[in-house]
Coordinates of C-alpha atoms and ligand atoms in Angstrom, one line a residue:
X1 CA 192.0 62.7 51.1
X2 CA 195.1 64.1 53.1
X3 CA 198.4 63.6 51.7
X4 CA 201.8 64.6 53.1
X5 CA 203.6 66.5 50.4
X6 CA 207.0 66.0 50.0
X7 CA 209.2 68.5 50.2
X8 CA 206.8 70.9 51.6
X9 CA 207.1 70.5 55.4
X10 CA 208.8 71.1 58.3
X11 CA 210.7 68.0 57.8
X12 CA 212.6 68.7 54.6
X13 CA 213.9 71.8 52.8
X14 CA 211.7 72.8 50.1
X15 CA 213.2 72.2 46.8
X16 CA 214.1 75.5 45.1
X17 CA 211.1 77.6 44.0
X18 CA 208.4 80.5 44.0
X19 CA 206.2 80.0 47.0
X20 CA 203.0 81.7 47.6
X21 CA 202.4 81.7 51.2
X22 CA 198.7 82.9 52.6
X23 CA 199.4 84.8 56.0
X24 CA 196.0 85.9 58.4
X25 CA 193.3 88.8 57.3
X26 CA 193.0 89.3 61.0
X27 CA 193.3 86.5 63.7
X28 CA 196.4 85.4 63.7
X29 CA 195.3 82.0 64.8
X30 CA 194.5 81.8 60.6
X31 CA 198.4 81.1 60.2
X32 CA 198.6 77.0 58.5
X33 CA 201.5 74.9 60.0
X34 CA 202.7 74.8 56.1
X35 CA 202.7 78.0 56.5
X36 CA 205.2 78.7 59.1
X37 CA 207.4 75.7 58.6
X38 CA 208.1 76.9 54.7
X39 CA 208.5 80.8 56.1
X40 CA 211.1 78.7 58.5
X41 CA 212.9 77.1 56.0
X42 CA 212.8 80.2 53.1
X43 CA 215.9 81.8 52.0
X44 CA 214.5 84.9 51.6
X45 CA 210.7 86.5 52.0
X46 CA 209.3 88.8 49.8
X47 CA 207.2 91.1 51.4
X48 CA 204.4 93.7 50.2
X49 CA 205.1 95.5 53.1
X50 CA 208.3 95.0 55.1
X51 CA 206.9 96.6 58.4
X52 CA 203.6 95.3 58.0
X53 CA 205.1 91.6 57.4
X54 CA 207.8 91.9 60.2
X55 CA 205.4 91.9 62.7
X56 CA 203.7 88.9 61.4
X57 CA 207.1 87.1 61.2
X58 CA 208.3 88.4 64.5
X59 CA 204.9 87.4 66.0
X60 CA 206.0 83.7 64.9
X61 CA 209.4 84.2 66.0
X62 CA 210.7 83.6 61.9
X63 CA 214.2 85.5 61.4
X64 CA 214.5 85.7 57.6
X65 CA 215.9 88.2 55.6
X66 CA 213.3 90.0 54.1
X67 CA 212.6 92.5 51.4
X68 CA 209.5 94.5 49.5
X69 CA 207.7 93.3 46.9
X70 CA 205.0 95.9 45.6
X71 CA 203.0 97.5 42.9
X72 CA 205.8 100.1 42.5
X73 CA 208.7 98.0 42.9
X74 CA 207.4 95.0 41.3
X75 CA 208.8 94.9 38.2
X76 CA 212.5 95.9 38.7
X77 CA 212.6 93.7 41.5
X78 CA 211.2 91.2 39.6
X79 CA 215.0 89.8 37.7
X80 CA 216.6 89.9 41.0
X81 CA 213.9 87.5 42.3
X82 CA 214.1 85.0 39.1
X83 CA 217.9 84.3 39.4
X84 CA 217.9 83.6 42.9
X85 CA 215.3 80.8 42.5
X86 CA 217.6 80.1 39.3
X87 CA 220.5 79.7 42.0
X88 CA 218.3 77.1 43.8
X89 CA 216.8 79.7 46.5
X90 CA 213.8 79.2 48.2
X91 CA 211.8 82.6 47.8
X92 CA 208.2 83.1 49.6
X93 CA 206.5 85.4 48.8
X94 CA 203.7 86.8 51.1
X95 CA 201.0 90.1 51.1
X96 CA 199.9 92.7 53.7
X97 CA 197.6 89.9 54.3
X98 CA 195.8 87.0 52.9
X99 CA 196.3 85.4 49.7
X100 CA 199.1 86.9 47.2
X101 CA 198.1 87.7 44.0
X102 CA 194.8 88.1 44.9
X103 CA 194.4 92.0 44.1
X104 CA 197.8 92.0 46.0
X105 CA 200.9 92.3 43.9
X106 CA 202.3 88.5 42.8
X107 CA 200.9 87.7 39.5
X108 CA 203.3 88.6 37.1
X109 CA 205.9 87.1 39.0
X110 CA 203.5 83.6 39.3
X111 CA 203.5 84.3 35.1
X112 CA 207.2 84.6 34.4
X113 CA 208.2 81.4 37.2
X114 CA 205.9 79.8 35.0
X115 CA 206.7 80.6 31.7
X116 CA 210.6 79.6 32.9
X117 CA 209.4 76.3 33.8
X118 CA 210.1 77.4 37.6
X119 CA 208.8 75.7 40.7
X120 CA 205.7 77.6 41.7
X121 CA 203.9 76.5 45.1
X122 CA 200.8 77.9 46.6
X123 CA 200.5 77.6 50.2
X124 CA 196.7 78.5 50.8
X125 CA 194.6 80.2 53.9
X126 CA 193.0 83.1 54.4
X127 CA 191.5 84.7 52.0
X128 CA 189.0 87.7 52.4
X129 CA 187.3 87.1 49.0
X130 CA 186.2 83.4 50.4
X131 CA 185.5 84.4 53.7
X132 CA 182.8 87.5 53.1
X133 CA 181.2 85.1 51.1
X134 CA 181.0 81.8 52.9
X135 CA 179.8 83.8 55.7
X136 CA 177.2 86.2 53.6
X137 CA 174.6 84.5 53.4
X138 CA 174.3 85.0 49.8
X139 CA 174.4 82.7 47.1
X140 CA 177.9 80.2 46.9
X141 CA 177.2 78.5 44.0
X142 CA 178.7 81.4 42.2
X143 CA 180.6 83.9 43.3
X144 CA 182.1 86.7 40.6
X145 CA 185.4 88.3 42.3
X146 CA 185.5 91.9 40.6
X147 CA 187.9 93.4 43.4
X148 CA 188.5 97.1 43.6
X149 CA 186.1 99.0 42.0
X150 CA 187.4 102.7 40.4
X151 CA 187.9 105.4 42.8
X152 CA 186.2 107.6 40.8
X153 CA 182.2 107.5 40.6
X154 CA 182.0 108.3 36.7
X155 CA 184.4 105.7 36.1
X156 CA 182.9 103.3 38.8
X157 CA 179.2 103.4 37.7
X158 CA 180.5 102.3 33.9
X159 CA 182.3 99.4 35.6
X160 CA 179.2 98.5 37.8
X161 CA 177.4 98.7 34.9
X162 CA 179.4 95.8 33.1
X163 CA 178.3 93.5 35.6
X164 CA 174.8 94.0 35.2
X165 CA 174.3 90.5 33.6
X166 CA 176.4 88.4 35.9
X167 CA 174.4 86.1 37.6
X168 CA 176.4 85.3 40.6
X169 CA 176.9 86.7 43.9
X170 CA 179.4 89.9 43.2
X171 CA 182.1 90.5 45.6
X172 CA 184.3 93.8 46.3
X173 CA 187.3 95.1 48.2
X174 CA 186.5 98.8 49.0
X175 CA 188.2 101.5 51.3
X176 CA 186.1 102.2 54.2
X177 CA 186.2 106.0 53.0
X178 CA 184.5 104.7 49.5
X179 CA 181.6 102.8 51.0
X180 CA 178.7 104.8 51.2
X181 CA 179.9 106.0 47.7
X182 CA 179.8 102.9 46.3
X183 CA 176.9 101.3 47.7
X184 CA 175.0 104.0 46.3
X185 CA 176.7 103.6 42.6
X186 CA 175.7 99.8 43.2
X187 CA 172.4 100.7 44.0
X188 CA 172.1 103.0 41.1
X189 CA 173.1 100.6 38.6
X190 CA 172.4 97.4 39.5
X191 CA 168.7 98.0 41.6
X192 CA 168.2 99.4 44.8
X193 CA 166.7 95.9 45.6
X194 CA 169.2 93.7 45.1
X195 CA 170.2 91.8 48.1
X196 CA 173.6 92.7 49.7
X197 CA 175.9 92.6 52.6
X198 CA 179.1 94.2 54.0
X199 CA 181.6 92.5 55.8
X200 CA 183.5 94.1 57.8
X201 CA 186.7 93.2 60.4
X202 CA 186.5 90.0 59.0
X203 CA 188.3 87.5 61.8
X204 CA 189.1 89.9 64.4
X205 CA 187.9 91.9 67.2
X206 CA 185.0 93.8 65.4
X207 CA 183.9 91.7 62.7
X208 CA 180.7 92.8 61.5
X209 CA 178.2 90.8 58.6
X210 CA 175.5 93.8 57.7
X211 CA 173.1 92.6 55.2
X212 CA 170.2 94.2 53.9
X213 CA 169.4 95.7 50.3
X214 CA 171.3 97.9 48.5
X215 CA 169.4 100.5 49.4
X216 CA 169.6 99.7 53.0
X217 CA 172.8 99.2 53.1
X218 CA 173.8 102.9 51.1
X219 CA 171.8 104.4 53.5
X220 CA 173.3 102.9 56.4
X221 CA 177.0 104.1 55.7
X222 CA 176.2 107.0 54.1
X223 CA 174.8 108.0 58.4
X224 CA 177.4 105.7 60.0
X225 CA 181.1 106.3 59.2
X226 CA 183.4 103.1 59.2
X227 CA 186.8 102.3 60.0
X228 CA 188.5 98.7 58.9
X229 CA 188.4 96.6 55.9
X230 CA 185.8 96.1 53.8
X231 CA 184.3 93.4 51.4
X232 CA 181.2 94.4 49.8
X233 CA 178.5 91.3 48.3
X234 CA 175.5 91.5 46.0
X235 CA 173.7 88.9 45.4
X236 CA 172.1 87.8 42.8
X237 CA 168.5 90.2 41.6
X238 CA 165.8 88.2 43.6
X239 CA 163.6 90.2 40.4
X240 CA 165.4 89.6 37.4
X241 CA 165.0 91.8 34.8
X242 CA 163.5 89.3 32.6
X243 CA 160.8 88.2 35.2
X244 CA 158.3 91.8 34.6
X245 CA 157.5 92.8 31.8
X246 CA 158.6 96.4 32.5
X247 CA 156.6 98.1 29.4
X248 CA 153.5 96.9 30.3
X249 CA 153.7 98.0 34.1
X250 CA 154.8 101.3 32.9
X251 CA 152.0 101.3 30.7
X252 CA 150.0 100.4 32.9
X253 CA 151.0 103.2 35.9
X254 CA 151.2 106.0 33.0
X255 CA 147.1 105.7 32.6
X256 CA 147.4 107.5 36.2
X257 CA 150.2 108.6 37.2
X258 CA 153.0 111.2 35.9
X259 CA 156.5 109.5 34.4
X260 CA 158.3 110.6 37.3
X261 CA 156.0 108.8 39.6
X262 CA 155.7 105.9 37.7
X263 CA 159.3 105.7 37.5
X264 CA 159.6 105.3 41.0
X265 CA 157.0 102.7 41.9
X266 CA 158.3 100.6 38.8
X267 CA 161.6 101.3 39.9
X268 CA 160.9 100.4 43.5
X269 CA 158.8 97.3 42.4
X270 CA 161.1 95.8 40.4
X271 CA 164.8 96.9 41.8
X272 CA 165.8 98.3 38.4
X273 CA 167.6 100.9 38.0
X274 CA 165.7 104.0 38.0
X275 CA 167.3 105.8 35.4
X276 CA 166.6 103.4 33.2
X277 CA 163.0 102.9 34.2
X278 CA 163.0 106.3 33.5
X279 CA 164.2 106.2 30.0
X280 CA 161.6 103.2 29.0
X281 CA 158.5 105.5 30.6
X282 CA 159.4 108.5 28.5
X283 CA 159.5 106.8 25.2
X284 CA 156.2 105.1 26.4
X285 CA 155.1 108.3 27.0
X286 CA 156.1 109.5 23.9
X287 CA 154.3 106.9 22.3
X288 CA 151.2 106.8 24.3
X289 CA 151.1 111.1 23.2
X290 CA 151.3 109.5 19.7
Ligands
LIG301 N1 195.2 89.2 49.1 C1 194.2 89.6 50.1 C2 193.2 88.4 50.2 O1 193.6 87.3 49.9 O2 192.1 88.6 50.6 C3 193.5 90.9 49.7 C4 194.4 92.0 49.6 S1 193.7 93.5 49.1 C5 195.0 94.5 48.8 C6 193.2 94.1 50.7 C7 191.6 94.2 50.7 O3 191.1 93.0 51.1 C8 191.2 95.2 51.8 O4 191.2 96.5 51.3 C9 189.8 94.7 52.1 O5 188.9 95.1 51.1 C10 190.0 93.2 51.9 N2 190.3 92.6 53.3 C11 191.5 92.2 53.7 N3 191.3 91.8 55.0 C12 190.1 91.9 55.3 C13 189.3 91.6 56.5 N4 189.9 91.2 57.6 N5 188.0 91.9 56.5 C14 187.4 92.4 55.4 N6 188.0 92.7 54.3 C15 189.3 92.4 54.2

């Protein structure tokens, strides 16, 4: 059912508060009438980027004052922000794009408006997270948001490898200069198999949904260089784990064939991880030698 909120539209001023206001990923058709007529009717608007949200505001033809509101700013800033809703200010607060707080800077300050007993109002739209999924293909039932994997590949792989039991579609925000990268830790890890896609441009002018497996996909990037923004989605292993009985295929291939080879057509069979495969055939072999 549709309700008109009180207090929330372009009718009334909002009563004083913390207002989290989705702006577009892209299109900037993806803007909600809430939206604009609470940016309208803010005191002031908290910006992760000032430049990056002036044109948005411009664009809409919203004269505000305005100032930044960012990882490294965020928590000085953050006192300044609490009395003026004390004083009865209205204060939105809106990201680079999409939802705020959603790997964008805005949860602490949802906390501490909270833990005050502060007026805290989401405005939802856009949201990247939600869109590369509904649009996959993959599994919606569940959906696991993990965000921005470590930059680094040691420290990535050990994160990847965290997830290795979550049964639900996985979704990342990467840096198109990480992707290849990535995918190929993913693939690593969690089975060259697995099904997966990358959206790309999501809402504007080159949006791109590549799906394919992990594999696929790693190999893909790794020849094509992207530019844009990225979410990346695994789905769920269409092979669990669970579903072979891994030791007795590797027993099985080691009557003829080497470990290394076996490795790879278990590996390839199943979408495990190969370095694992390879781990259970060498203690099999062990044992067979035994
Ligand atoms: N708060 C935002 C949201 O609600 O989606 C996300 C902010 S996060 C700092 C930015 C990341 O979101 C980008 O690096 C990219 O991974 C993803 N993203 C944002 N816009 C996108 C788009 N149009 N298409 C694909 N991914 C996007």
């Amino acid at each position: 059912m549709l309700v008109k909120a009180s207090g929330n539209d372009a009718a009334c001023k909002p009563a004083a508060g913390l207002y989290l206001i989705a702006t577009p990923i892209g299109h900037l058709g993806d803007i909600t009438l809430r939206a604009l007529a609470i940016l309208s009717q803010a005191d002031v608007i908290a910006c992760e980027d000032t430049r990056n949200s002036g044109i948005l505001l411009q664009a809409f033809g919203i004269k505000k004052p305005t100032f930044s509101y960012y990882d490294h700013n965020a928590d000085a800033r953050r006192p300044d922000i609490l009395r003026r809703i004390a004083q009865g200010e209205v204060v939105a607060l809106i990201s680079d794009a999409g939802m705020p707080a959603i790997a964008d800077p805005g949860f602490k300050l949802v906390r501490d408006c909270r833990e005050v007993g502060f007026n805290v109002t989401v405005v939802p739209g856009a949201n990247a997270a939600v869109t590369a999924v509904a649009g996959s293909g993959l599994p919606t039932d569940r959906f696991y948001f993990v965000g921005f994997l470590p930059p680094k590949s040691a420290a990535r792989k050990k994160e990847i490898a965290g997830l290795k039991n979550v049964s639900a579609t996985l979704v990342f925000y990467e840096a198109p200069a990480r992707l290849a990268a990535s995918l190929d830790d993913l693939a690593e890890v969690l089975g060259a198999n697995r099904p997966a896609a990358v959206a790309r441009e999501l809402t504007k002018f080159y949006e791109e949904m590549r799906r394919g497996s992990l594999r696929e996909l790693a190999a893909h990037y790794a020849a094509h260089e992207v530019k844009g923004e990225i979410v990346i989605l695994v789905g769920k292993s269409e092979n669990p784990e669970g579903a072979y009985d891994i030791d007795a295929l590797l027993a099985q291939r080691l009557q003829q064939l080497s470990v290394r080879d076996a490795t790879a057509e278990v590996a390839e069979m199943t979408g495990m991880a190969k370095k694992e495969v390879y781990a259970r055939a060498l203690a099999l072999a062990e044992k067979q030698k035994d």
